[in-house]
Short mmCIF file of C-alpha atoms in Angstrom, two decimals:
data_model
loop_
_atom_site.label_atom_id
_atom_site.label_comp_id
_atom_site.label_asym_id
_atom_site.label_seq_id
_atom_site.Cartn_x
_atom_site.Cartn_y
_atom_site.Cartn_z
CA MET A 1 -22.27 0.27 29.54
CA HIS A 2 -22.81 2.94 32.20
CA PHE A 3 -26.41 3.15 33.33
CA ALA A 4 -26.77 6.40 35.21
CA PRO A 5 -29.44 6.97 36.47
CA LEU A 6 -66.62 -0.98 31.82
CA LYS A 7 -66.92 1.83 31.41
CA THR A 8 -65.63 3.69 34.42
CA LEU A 9 -62.01 3.17 35.29
CA THR A 10 -61.53 3.18 39.05
CA VAL A 11 -58.27 3.94 40.82
CA ALA A 12 -58.71 0.49 42.25
CA ALA A 13 -58.98 -0.97 38.76
CA LEU A 14 -55.85 0.76 37.60
CA VAL A 15 -53.93 -1.03 40.31
CA GLY A 16 -55.95 -4.21 39.69
CA LEU A 17 -55.28 -7.50 41.35
CA THR A 18 -54.12 -9.27 38.19
CA LEU A 19 -52.75 -8.42 34.76
CA SER A 20 -54.45 -8.95 31.46
CA CYS A 21 -52.32 -11.59 29.75
CA GLY A 22 -52.45 -15.05 31.29
CA LYS A 23 -54.86 -16.63 33.75
CA LYS A 24 -58.32 -15.17 33.30
CA THR A 25 -59.63 -12.81 35.96
CA PRO A 26 -63.22 -13.65 36.90
CA ILE A 27 -65.76 -10.96 36.14
CA VAL A 28 -67.76 -10.17 39.26
CA ASP A 29 -71.39 -9.20 38.67
CA PRO A 30 -72.09 -6.18 40.90
CA VAL A 31 -75.29 -7.83 42.15
CA THR A 32 -73.56 -11.08 43.05
CA PRO A 33 -72.35 -11.27 46.66
CA ILE A 34 -68.56 -11.28 46.85
CA PRO A 35 -67.33 -14.38 48.68
CA GLU A 36 -65.49 -14.01 51.95
CA PRO A 37 -61.73 -14.03 51.46
CA PRO A 38 -59.86 -17.03 52.81
CA SER A 39 -58.45 -16.58 56.28
CA VAL A 40 -54.96 -17.79 55.36
CA PHE A 41 -52.70 -16.44 52.64
CA GLU A 42 -49.57 -18.34 51.68
CA PRO A 43 -47.20 -15.97 49.88
CA VAL A 44 -44.53 -17.28 47.56
CA GLN A 45 -41.02 -17.43 48.89
CA LYS A 46 -38.88 -14.30 48.55
CA SER A 47 -36.51 -16.30 46.34
CA GLN A 48 -39.34 -16.79 43.86
CA LEU A 49 -40.55 -13.21 43.72
CA ASP A 50 -38.40 -10.40 45.05
CA VAL A 51 -41.09 -8.62 47.06
CA LEU A 52 -38.62 -7.17 49.55
CA LEU A 53 -36.80 -5.20 46.85
CA LEU A 54 -40.00 -4.63 44.85
CA ARG A 55 -38.11 -4.59 41.58
CA VAL A 56 -40.27 -3.90 38.57
CA THR A 57 -38.68 -6.88 36.80
CA PRO A 58 -38.63 -9.65 39.42
CA TYR A 59 -37.63 -12.43 37.02
CA PHE A 60 -34.13 -10.95 36.85
CA ASN A 61 -33.34 -12.42 40.27
CA ARG A 62 -31.39 -15.12 38.48
CA PHE A 63 -28.93 -12.50 37.23
CA LEU A 64 -28.51 -10.83 40.63
CA ASN A 65 -24.91 -10.99 41.78
CA GLY A 66 -25.03 -8.99 45.01
CA PRO A 67 -25.75 -5.53 46.41
CA THR A 68 -24.09 -2.21 45.69
CA THR A 69 -24.49 1.45 46.61
CA TYR A 70 -25.06 4.42 44.36
CA ILE A 71 -24.85 8.19 44.73
CA SER A 72 -26.20 10.02 41.71
CA GLU A 73 -23.98 12.42 39.83
CA LEU A 74 -26.66 13.32 37.30
CA THR A 75 -28.08 16.83 37.38
CA PRO A 76 -31.43 16.69 35.52
CA GLU A 77 -32.51 19.78 37.46
CA ASP A 78 -29.97 21.77 35.45
CA TRP A 79 -32.06 21.05 32.35
CA LEU A 80 -35.49 21.19 33.94
CA THR A 81 -34.91 24.68 35.37
CA ARG A 82 -33.77 26.26 32.10
CA PRO A 83 -35.99 28.98 30.62
CA VAL A 84 -38.66 27.77 28.20
CA GLN A 85 -40.05 29.37 25.07
CA THR A 86 -43.60 29.22 23.75
CA PRO A 87 -43.67 27.38 20.39
CA GLU A 88 -46.24 27.52 17.63
CA TYR A 89 -49.03 25.14 18.65
CA GLY A 90 -50.91 24.90 15.36
CA ARG A 91 -54.22 23.13 15.98
CA LEU A 92 -53.08 21.89 19.38
CA LEU A 93 -54.22 24.99 21.27
CA PRO A 94 -55.97 28.25 20.42
CA LYS A 95 -53.65 31.23 20.06
CA GLY A 96 -52.81 32.88 23.34
CA THR A 97 -53.54 29.74 25.36
CA THR A 98 -51.06 28.50 27.96
CA ILE A 99 -50.18 24.81 27.75
CA GLN A 100 -51.30 22.67 30.70
CA MET A 101 -50.17 19.09 30.12
CA ILE A 102 -50.76 15.92 32.12
CA ALA A 103 -49.46 12.39 31.58
CA VAL A 104 -51.06 9.08 32.50
CA GLY A 105 -49.22 5.84 31.90
CA GLY A 106 -47.10 2.98 33.11
CA GLY A 107 -43.44 2.52 33.84
CA ILE A 108 -42.17 4.15 30.64
CA THR A 109 -44.06 7.36 31.40
CA ALA A 110 -43.21 7.19 35.12
CA GLY A 111 -39.50 6.87 34.34
CA ALA A 112 -38.87 3.30 35.53
CA GLN A 113 -35.35 2.23 34.60
CA ASN A 114 -32.89 -0.51 35.47
CA GLY A 115 -35.50 -2.66 37.19
CA GLY A 116 -36.68 0.04 39.58
CA LEU A 117 -38.29 3.42 40.09
CA TYR A 118 -35.97 6.10 41.42
CA ARG A 119 -35.33 9.84 41.26
CA ASP A 120 -32.92 9.96 38.30
CA GLY A 121 -35.28 7.92 36.17
CA GLN A 122 -38.33 9.91 37.20
CA LEU A 123 -36.76 13.30 36.45
CA THR A 124 -35.41 12.16 33.07
CA ALA A 125 -38.70 10.55 31.97
CA TYR A 126 -39.87 11.77 28.55
CA PRO A 127 -42.96 13.74 29.80
CA ASN A 128 -40.68 16.17 31.65
CA LEU A 129 -38.72 16.78 28.45
CA VAL A 130 -41.80 17.07 26.23
CA ALA A 131 -43.43 19.55 28.60
CA ARG A 132 -40.45 21.88 28.34
CA GLN A 133 -40.39 21.67 24.54
CA LEU A 134 -44.08 22.63 24.69
CA GLY A 135 -43.26 25.69 26.80
CA MET A 136 -44.50 24.32 30.17
CA ALA A 137 -41.93 25.15 32.84
CA ASP A 138 -43.80 23.82 35.87
CA PHE A 139 -44.63 20.25 34.80
CA THR A 140 -44.21 18.16 37.94
CA THR A 141 -43.41 14.47 38.37
CA PRO A 142 -43.86 12.98 41.88
CA ALA A 143 -40.20 12.03 42.21
CA PHE A 144 -38.55 10.59 45.30
CA ASP A 145 -36.72 13.30 47.24
CA GLN A 146 -32.93 13.40 47.40
CA LYS A 147 -32.77 11.68 50.79
CA HIS A 148 -34.62 8.72 49.26
CA GLU A 149 -33.25 9.19 45.74
CA ASN A 150 -32.78 5.50 44.95
CA GLY A 151 -36.48 4.78 45.44
CA THR A 152 -37.27 1.08 45.15
CA GLY A 153 -33.64 0.25 44.46
CA PHE A 154 -32.48 -0.65 40.97
CA ASP A 155 -29.99 -2.79 39.06
CA LEU A 156 -26.59 -1.78 37.71
CA ARG A 157 -24.74 -3.94 35.22
CA GLY A 158 -21.75 -5.79 36.60
CA LYS A 159 -18.45 -5.80 34.76
CA GLY A 160 -17.59 -8.54 32.28
CA ASP A 161 -19.22 -10.22 29.32
CA VAL A 162 -21.60 -12.38 31.38
CA LEU A 163 -24.86 -10.66 32.28
CA SER A 164 -24.88 -9.92 36.00
CA LEU A 165 -26.71 -7.28 38.01
CA LEU A 166 -25.87 -5.50 41.24
CA ARG A 167 -28.82 -4.24 43.27
CA VAL A 168 -28.57 -0.71 44.66
CA ASN A 169 -29.63 -0.82 48.32
CA ASN A 170 -28.78 2.61 49.79
CA ALA A 171 -30.87 5.81 50.03
CA LEU A 172 -34.05 3.81 49.38
CA GLY A 173 -37.56 5.23 49.47
CA THR A 174 -39.09 2.21 51.21
CA LEU A 175 -40.30 3.41 54.60
CA GLN A 176 -41.94 0.11 55.49
CA GLU A 177 -41.23 -3.23 53.86
CA GLU A 178 -43.85 -5.75 52.84
CA LYS A 179 -44.96 -7.57 55.97
CA ASP A 180 -47.71 -10.04 56.86
CA GLY A 181 -49.28 -9.71 53.43
CA GLN A 182 -49.43 -5.91 53.61
CA PRO A 183 -47.90 -3.84 50.80
CA PRO A 184 -44.72 -1.85 51.35
CA VAL A 185 -44.92 1.87 52.01
CA PHE A 186 -42.84 4.28 49.93
CA GLN A 187 -41.80 7.80 50.80
CA PRO A 188 -44.97 9.80 50.07
CA TYR A 189 -45.18 12.74 47.72
CA THR A 190 -47.29 15.80 48.46
CA GLY A 191 -47.84 18.74 46.20
CA LYS A 192 -48.76 19.41 42.60
CA VAL A 193 -48.74 16.38 40.28
CA ASP A 194 -48.86 16.43 36.49
CA ASN A 195 -47.41 12.97 35.80
CA PHE A 196 -49.96 10.38 36.97
CA ALA A 197 -47.91 7.37 35.86
CA PHE A 198 -46.70 4.32 37.78
CA PRO A 199 -45.33 0.82 37.12
CA TRP A 200 -47.79 -2.08 36.93
CA LEU A 201 -50.55 0.17 35.60
CA SER A 202 -53.31 -2.09 34.29
CA PRO A 203 -56.57 -0.71 32.90
CA ASP A 204 -57.83 -4.21 32.13
CA ASN A 205 -59.25 -5.19 35.52
CA THR A 206 -62.00 -2.62 35.71
CA ARG A 207 -64.69 -5.14 36.60
CA LEU A 208 -62.98 -6.02 39.87
CA ASN A 209 -63.08 -3.44 42.63
CA TRP A 210 -60.14 -3.07 44.95
CA ASP A 211 -61.34 -4.15 48.38
CA PRO A 212 -58.99 -3.45 51.33
CA SER A 213 -60.38 -6.48 53.16
CA PHE A 214 -58.68 -8.74 50.62
CA ILE A 215 -55.20 -7.36 51.25
CA GLY A 216 -53.20 -9.92 53.18
CA LYS A 217 -55.61 -12.74 52.36
CA ILE A 218 -55.88 -13.43 48.62
CA ASP A 219 -53.05 -14.32 46.25
CA ASN A 220 -53.27 -11.91 43.33
CA GLY A 221 -51.47 -14.35 41.05
CA ASN A 222 -48.16 -12.52 41.35
CA GLY A 223 -47.24 -14.10 44.67
CA VAL A 224 -48.43 -11.30 46.91
CA SER A 225 -51.82 -10.32 48.29
CA TRP A 226 -51.98 -6.70 47.20
CA PRO A 227 -52.23 -4.98 43.81
CA MET A 228 -48.72 -4.64 42.44
CA ALA A 229 -49.19 -0.97 41.54
CA LEU A 230 -50.70 -0.01 44.89
CA PRO A 231 -47.48 1.07 46.69
CA TYR A 232 -46.60 3.34 43.76
CA VAL A 233 -49.92 5.08 43.29
CA ARG A 234 -50.41 5.50 47.05
CA ARG A 235 -47.43 7.85 47.03
CA PHE A 236 -49.40 10.64 45.37
CA VAL A 237 -53.10 9.72 45.27
CA PRO A 238 -54.89 10.32 48.61
CA GLU A 239 -56.20 7.15 50.22
CA ASN A 240 -59.81 8.33 50.28
CA GLU A 241 -59.76 8.70 46.48
CA PHE A 242 -59.69 4.91 46.19
CA LYS A 243 -63.32 5.00 47.25
CA ASN A 244 -64.49 8.09 45.38
CA GLY A 245 -64.84 7.23 41.72
CA THR A 246 -62.16 6.89 39.09
CA LEU A 247 -58.61 8.08 38.70
CA TYR A 248 -59.81 10.24 35.83
CA ASP A 249 -62.54 11.71 38.01
CA TYR A 250 -59.81 12.57 40.50
CA ILE A 251 -57.75 14.25 37.79
CA GLN A 252 -60.73 16.20 36.46
CA THR A 253 -61.73 17.38 39.92
CA ASN A 254 -58.28 18.39 41.07
CA HIS A 255 -56.42 19.32 37.92
CA ALA A 256 -56.95 21.65 34.97
CA TYR A 257 -55.35 20.53 31.70
CA ASN A 258 -55.72 21.10 27.98
CA PHE A 259 -53.36 18.42 26.64
CA PHE A 260 -52.74 14.85 27.74
CA ILE A 261 -50.42 11.91 27.20
CA LEU A 262 -51.92 8.42 27.61
CA GLU A 263 -49.59 5.43 27.56
CA ASP A 264 -51.66 2.73 29.25
CA ARG A 265 -51.39 -0.23 26.87
CA ASN A 266 -47.61 -0.81 26.97
CA GLU A 267 -47.64 -1.74 30.63
CA VAL A 268 -50.22 -4.46 30.11
CA PHE A 269 -47.86 -6.25 27.73
CA LEU A 270 -44.78 -5.63 29.86
CA ASN A 271 -46.62 -7.04 32.86
CA ALA A 272 -47.07 -10.31 30.98
CA ILE A 273 -43.28 -10.52 30.52
CA ARG A 274 -42.57 -9.53 34.12
CA ARG A 275 -44.86 -12.29 35.29
CA GLN A 276 -43.06 -14.94 33.21
CA GLY A 277 -42.66 -18.20 35.04
CA SER A 278 -45.89 -17.88 37.03
CA ARG A 279 -48.36 -18.00 34.14
CA LYS A 280 -48.27 -18.76 30.45
CA ILE A 281 -49.58 -16.30 27.91
CA GLY A 282 -52.49 -18.06 26.24
CA MET A 283 -54.69 -17.52 23.21
CA SER A 284 -57.62 -16.65 25.46
CA ASP A 285 -55.93 -13.32 26.07
CA LEU A 286 -56.67 -12.34 22.48
CA ILE A 287 -60.39 -13.02 22.60
CA GLY A 288 -61.12 -11.98 26.17
CA ASP A 289 -58.80 -9.66 27.99
CA LEU A 290 -57.69 -7.68 24.96
CA GLN A 291 -61.23 -6.87 23.91
CA SER A 292 -62.29 -5.81 27.39
CA GLY A 293 -59.01 -3.93 27.81
CA ALA A 294 -59.67 -2.04 24.60
CA ASP A 295 -63.08 -1.02 25.93
CA ASN A 296 -61.43 0.21 29.11
CA THR A 297 -58.92 2.35 27.23
CA ARG A 298 -61.76 3.82 25.20
CA SER A 299 -63.48 4.69 28.48
CA ALA A 300 -60.28 6.32 29.69
CA LEU A 301 -60.19 8.44 26.54
CA GLU A 302 -63.77 9.53 27.06
CA LYS A 303 -62.75 10.80 30.48
CA LEU A 304 -59.49 12.46 29.46
CA ALA A 305 -60.90 14.16 26.36
CA TYR A 306 -64.14 15.21 28.04
CA LYS A 307 -63.68 18.82 26.88
CA GLY A 308 -62.19 17.97 23.52
CA GLN A 309 -58.61 18.08 24.79
CA LYS A 310 -55.93 17.00 22.33
CA GLY A 311 -53.46 14.30 23.26
CA VAL A 312 -51.01 11.55 22.36
CA LEU A 313 -51.31 7.75 22.23
CA PHE A 314 -48.61 5.12 21.67
CA THR A 315 -48.34 1.90 19.70
CA ILE A 316 -46.79 -1.20 21.29
CA PRO A 317 -43.42 -2.69 20.27
CA TYR A 318 -43.09 -6.35 19.30
CA TYR A 319 -41.34 -8.63 21.74
CA LYS A 320 -38.30 -9.16 19.49
CA ASP A 321 -37.69 -5.41 19.41
CA LEU A 322 -37.46 -5.06 23.18
CA GLY A 323 -34.02 -5.16 24.72
CA ILE A 324 -34.68 -8.58 26.21
CA GLY A 325 -35.85 -9.89 22.84
CA SER A 326 -32.25 -10.58 21.81
CA TRP A 327 -30.91 -11.69 25.18
CA PRO A 328 -29.37 -15.16 25.59
CA HIS A 329 -31.97 -16.05 28.23
CA PRO A 330 -35.41 -15.67 26.58
CA THR A 331 -38.23 -14.79 28.96
CA LEU A 332 -41.02 -16.12 26.72
CA SER A 333 -41.30 -19.32 24.71
CA ALA A 334 -41.69 -19.24 20.92
CA ASP A 335 -45.41 -19.97 21.25
CA GLU A 336 -45.86 -17.22 23.81
CA ILE A 337 -43.99 -14.75 21.62
CA GLY A 338 -46.37 -15.58 18.78
CA VAL A 339 -49.39 -14.86 20.98
CA TYR A 340 -47.75 -11.73 22.38
CA ASP A 341 -47.02 -10.28 18.93
CA ALA A 342 -50.47 -11.14 17.60
CA ALA A 343 -51.93 -9.27 20.57
CA VAL A 344 -49.62 -6.33 19.84
CA SER A 345 -50.86 -6.15 16.23
CA TYR A 346 -54.48 -6.22 17.39
CA THR A 347 -53.87 -3.48 19.95
CA ASN A 348 -51.95 -1.22 17.58
CA LYS A 349 -54.83 -1.32 15.14
CA ARG A 350 -57.16 -0.21 17.92
CA VAL A 351 -54.77 2.55 19.01
CA ARG A 352 -54.93 4.09 15.55
CA GLU A 353 -58.72 3.82 15.54
CA TRP A 354 -58.94 5.61 18.89
CA ALA A 355 -56.57 8.30 17.70
CA ALA A 356 -58.67 8.92 14.59
CA SER A 357 -61.86 9.12 16.68
CA TYR A 358 -60.49 11.67 19.14
CA ASP A 359 -58.11 13.62 16.86
CA LEU A 360 -55.05 12.41 18.77
CA ALA A 361 -51.42 12.10 17.74
CA VAL A 362 -49.82 8.65 17.65
CA VAL A 363 -46.24 7.94 18.69
CA ASP A 364 -45.27 4.80 16.80
CA LEU A 365 -43.10 3.01 19.36
CA ASN A 366 -43.53 -0.16 17.31
CA ALA A 367 -41.67 1.34 14.35
CA LEU A 368 -39.17 3.21 16.55
CA TYR A 369 -38.13 0.14 18.55
CA HIS A 370 -37.83 -1.94 15.38
CA GLN A 371 -35.61 0.64 13.71
CA ILE A 372 -33.43 0.85 16.81
CA GLN A 373 -33.19 -2.93 17.10
CA GLN A 374 -32.10 -3.12 13.46
CA GLY A 375 -29.37 -0.55 14.09
CA GLY A 376 -30.80 1.99 11.71
CA PHE A 377 -31.65 4.88 14.01
CA LYS A 378 -29.57 8.06 14.26
CA THR A 379 -30.31 11.32 16.02
CA SER A 380 -30.23 14.54 14.05
CA GLN A 381 -26.76 15.11 15.52
CA GLY A 382 -25.56 11.77 14.16
CA MET A 383 -25.64 9.73 17.38
CA VAL A 384 -26.33 6.05 16.61
CA ILE A 385 -28.91 4.44 18.89
CA HIS A 386 -28.69 0.69 19.44
CA GLY A 387 -31.02 -1.79 21.14
CA GLY A 388 -30.23 -5.16 22.65
CA LEU A 389 -28.09 -6.16 25.59
CA GLU A 390 -25.12 -3.94 24.78
CA GLY A 391 -27.06 -1.06 23.25
CA ASN A 392 -27.68 2.42 24.61
CA PHE A 393 -31.47 2.67 24.21
CA PHE A 394 -32.58 0.29 26.98
CA SER A 395 -31.64 0.35 30.62
CA SER A 396 -30.24 -2.71 32.38
CA ASP A 397 -33.67 -4.40 32.64
CA GLY A 398 -34.02 -4.71 28.86
CA ILE A 399 -37.57 -3.39 29.03
CA TYR A 400 -37.55 0.26 30.02
CA PRO A 401 -35.57 2.96 28.17
CA SER A 402 -32.36 4.43 29.52
CA VAL A 403 -31.90 8.15 30.14
CA LEU A 404 -30.87 8.44 26.50
CA GLY A 405 -33.79 6.26 25.37
CA GLN A 406 -36.25 8.53 27.19
CA ALA A 407 -34.84 11.53 25.32
CA ILE A 408 -35.31 9.70 22.01
CA ILE A 409 -38.95 9.02 22.89
CA ALA A 410 -39.45 12.66 23.87
CA ASN A 411 -38.46 13.76 20.37
CA GLU A 412 -40.77 11.19 18.81
CA VAL A 413 -43.63 12.66 20.85
CA CYS A 414 -42.77 16.15 19.58
CA ARG A 415 -42.67 14.89 15.99
CA ALA A 416 -46.07 13.21 16.38
CA ILE A 417 -47.59 16.42 17.80
CA ASN A 418 -46.17 18.45 14.92
CA ASP A 419 -47.49 16.02 12.32
CA GLN A 420 -50.98 15.74 13.80
CA TYR A 421 -51.62 19.36 14.73
CA GLN A 422 -49.42 21.28 12.25
CA ALA A 423 -47.45 22.59 15.21
CA LYS A 424 -43.82 23.67 15.34
CA ILE A 425 -42.58 22.14 18.57
CA PRO A 426 -38.77 22.23 18.59
CA LEU A 427 -36.95 18.93 19.03
CA LEU A 428 -34.71 18.29 21.98
CA ASP A 429 -31.00 18.80 21.30
CA ILE A 430 -29.96 15.44 22.67
CA ASN A 431 -26.23 16.10 22.67
CA GLN A 432 -26.73 19.29 24.64
CA TYR A 433 -29.19 17.58 26.96
CA VAL A 434 -26.97 14.65 27.96
CA SER A 435 -24.02 17.00 28.34
CA THR A 436 -26.00 19.34 30.58
CA ILE A 437 -27.20 16.62 32.96
CA GLY A 438 -23.85 14.78 32.98
CA TYR A 439 -25.05 11.54 31.41
CA SER A 440 -22.81 9.06 29.57
CA ASP A 441 -23.74 5.70 28.09
CA LYS A 442 -20.14 4.44 28.24
#
């Protein structure tokens, strides 16, 4: 296959020191003195966690079969600069109103693909496509520039029947590698931002404040001493904003919008898979972290819908319906999968409750991924979409969608908007889209 490429939620919390599923994160009472961090931090070996490459799926090191280079031949700009038309918004917006959309989410919404975050993936992420179907021509994702187009680096499938990955290592966006416990520095982005999404997003650590004095000194449980999302969000959120309230306060203060996408729960579950091997997923996650995480998402919705803005939420797929769910090398044990799926069911119920409370549309990724995994999904043009290792929906990491998969999700978002708000948002012509940008899944 060709893979082209709580109540207040602080920015610090969104890039929290640990993830929700697994070892419990202690809740720090704000009146309790925070202990001094230890003076010595012992990071895990690079062979255990690929910090240098900062891949968004570090457990795939065992499939790595060497480096490679990549020069993109995709032209997503050819699609993103086409003229747009204003559709019928139904209840979404009052007549005569111009759409102003923002997106907040994890790796799916940011455009992570093939075990990395890079320009092709960012520009083909579903929010860019949805915005254009909604008639918004200037929706902006903080993509790496062309000089640094390969971003964090990413994985391409090697030839042959045996799963092997080649890591792209040219035109990277890493200006400074991880060193002495300090996080890497990516090529910064300045300018207008509408897509506030990044890998490792976690809204579940809102009771721990990010403290710069801990960087380089405390193991965050992932083998490094800094929040895993920090290098990503630092690209486009000013440093001083980490001290001035919440990410949603920052958005409200600096950005006008009347429609939002929120995809914050998927990343919490994907983080548990990414972390496999360092912690087991336990039953305590159901009774502790999931409940507090649900409260945190509700708080996020209160912020995002503070003026009654409409929006979109997403359900979570079951583990077996992810690309890696059918791989020959399972990343979770049978017991862990049971806990994972039970947590998914709990969360999806809450998602629908939140949507009903705030009059939001729901994109049912749970049903979509299952249909794709069963081989029963076709586009309106008759293209068959497959999951699994050899399918065309997932990228090489088996977690994040491919360019084609992102387009499928974009249409599901449009359908959900139409159903919820009696709108008439046109669907993306996927055949025309992939032809225009030069994408092939062969």
